[in-house]
mmCIF file of C-alpha atoms in Angstrom:
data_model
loop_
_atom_site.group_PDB
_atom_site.id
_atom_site.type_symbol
_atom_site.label_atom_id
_atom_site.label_comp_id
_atom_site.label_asym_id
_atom_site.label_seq_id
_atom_site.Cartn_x
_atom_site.Cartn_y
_atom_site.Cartn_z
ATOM 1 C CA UNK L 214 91.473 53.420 -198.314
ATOM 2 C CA UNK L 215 89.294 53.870 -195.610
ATOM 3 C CA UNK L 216 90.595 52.664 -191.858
ATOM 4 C CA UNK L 217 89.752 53.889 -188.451
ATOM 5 C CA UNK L 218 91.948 57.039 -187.200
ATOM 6 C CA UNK L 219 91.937 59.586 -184.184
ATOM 7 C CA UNK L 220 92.926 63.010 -184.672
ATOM 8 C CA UNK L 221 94.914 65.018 -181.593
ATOM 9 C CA UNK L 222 93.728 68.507 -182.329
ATOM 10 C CA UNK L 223 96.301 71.316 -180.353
ATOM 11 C CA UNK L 224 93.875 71.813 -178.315
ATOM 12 C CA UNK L 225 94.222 68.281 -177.043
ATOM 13 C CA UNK L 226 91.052 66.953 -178.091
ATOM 14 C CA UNK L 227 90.558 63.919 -179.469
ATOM 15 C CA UNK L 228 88.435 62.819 -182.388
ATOM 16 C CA UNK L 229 87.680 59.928 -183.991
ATOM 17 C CA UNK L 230 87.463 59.567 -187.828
ATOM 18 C CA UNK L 231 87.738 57.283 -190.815
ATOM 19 C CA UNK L 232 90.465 57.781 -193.403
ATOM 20 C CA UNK L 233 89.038 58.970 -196.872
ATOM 21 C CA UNK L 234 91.682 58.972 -198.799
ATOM 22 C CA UNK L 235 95.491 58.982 -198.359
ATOM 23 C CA UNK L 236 98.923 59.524 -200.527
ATOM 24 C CA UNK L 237 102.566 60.529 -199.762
ATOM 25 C CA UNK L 238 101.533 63.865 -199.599
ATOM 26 C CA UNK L 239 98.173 64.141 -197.524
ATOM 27 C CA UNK L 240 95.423 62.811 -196.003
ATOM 28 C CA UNK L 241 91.788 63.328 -195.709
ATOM 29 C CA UNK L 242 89.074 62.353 -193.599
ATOM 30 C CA UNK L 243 85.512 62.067 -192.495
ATOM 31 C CA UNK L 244 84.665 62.533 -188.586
ATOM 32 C CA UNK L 245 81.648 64.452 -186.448
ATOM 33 C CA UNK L 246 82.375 68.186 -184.968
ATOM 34 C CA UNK L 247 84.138 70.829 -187.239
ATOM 35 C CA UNK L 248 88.023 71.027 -186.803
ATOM 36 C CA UNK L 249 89.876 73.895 -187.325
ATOM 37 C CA UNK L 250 92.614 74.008 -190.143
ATOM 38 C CA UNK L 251 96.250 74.344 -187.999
ATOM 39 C CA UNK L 252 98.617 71.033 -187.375
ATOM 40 C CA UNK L 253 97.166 68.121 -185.845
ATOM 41 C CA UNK L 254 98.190 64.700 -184.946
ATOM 42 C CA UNK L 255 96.927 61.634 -186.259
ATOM 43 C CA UNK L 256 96.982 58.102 -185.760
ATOM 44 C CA UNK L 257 96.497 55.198 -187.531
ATOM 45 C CA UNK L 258 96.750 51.533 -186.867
ATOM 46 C CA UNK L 259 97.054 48.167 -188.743
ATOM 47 C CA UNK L 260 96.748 44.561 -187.335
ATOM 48 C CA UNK L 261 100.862 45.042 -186.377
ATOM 49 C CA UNK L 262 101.947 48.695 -186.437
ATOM 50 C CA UNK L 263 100.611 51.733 -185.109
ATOM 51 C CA UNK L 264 101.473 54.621 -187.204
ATOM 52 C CA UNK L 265 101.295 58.678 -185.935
ATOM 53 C CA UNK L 266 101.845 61.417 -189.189
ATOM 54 C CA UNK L 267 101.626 65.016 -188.176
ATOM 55 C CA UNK L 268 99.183 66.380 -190.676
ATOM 56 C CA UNK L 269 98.642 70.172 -191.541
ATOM 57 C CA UNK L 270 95.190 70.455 -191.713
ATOM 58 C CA UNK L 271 94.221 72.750 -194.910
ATOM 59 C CA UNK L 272 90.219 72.330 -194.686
ATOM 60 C CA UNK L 273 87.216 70.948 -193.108
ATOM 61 C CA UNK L 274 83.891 71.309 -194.298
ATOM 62 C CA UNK L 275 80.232 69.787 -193.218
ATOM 63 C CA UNK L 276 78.547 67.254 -195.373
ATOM 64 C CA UNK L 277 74.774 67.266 -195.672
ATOM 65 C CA UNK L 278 74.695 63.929 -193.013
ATOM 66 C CA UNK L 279 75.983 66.619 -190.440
ATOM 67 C CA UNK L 280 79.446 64.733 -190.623
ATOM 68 C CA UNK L 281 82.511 66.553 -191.747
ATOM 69 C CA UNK L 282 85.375 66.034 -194.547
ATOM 70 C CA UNK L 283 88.587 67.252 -193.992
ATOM 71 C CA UNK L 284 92.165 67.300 -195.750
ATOM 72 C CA UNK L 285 95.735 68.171 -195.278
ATOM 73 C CA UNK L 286 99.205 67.645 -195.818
ATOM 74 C CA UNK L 287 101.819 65.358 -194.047
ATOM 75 C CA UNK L 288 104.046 67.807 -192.344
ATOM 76 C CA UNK L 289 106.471 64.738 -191.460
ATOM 77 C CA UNK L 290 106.684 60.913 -189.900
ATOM 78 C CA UNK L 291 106.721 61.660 -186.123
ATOM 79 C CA UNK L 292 106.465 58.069 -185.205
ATOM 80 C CA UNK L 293 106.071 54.213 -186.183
ATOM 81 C CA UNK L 294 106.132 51.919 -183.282
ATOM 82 C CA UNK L 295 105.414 48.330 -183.363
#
């Protein structure tokens, strides 16, 4: 499943990425710039809903196109508002 997402890191900062895969239990991802492992916020939308999963990030590591892959768990549902 691959959709456009933006991560909140707890810094604040805001990146976008693509989903890579996703289950009940994580999440990972492909986006530019290295984020650290901690809890972030992430975002997701569909043609009706826009959906926001708080996401402990376990990893992130470069790929050899200088993007980066990253993976975590669902920490819980903060949000689903039409």
């Amino acid at each position: 499943l691959s959709v456009p997402a933006e991560i909140t890191t707890p810094r604040g900062n805001t990146v976008s990425a693509m989903t890579r895969e996703i289950s009940r239990f994580g999440i990972g991802l492909l986006h530019r710039g290295h984020i650290s492992p901690g809890e972030v916020t992430v975002r997701m939308a569909s043609e009706t809903r826009q959906f926001q999963y708080q996401v402990n990030l376990e990893w992130c590591h470069p790929t050899d196109s200088g993007m980066f892959l990253s993976g975590g768990r669902f920490v819980e549902q903060a949000s689903s508002a039409s």
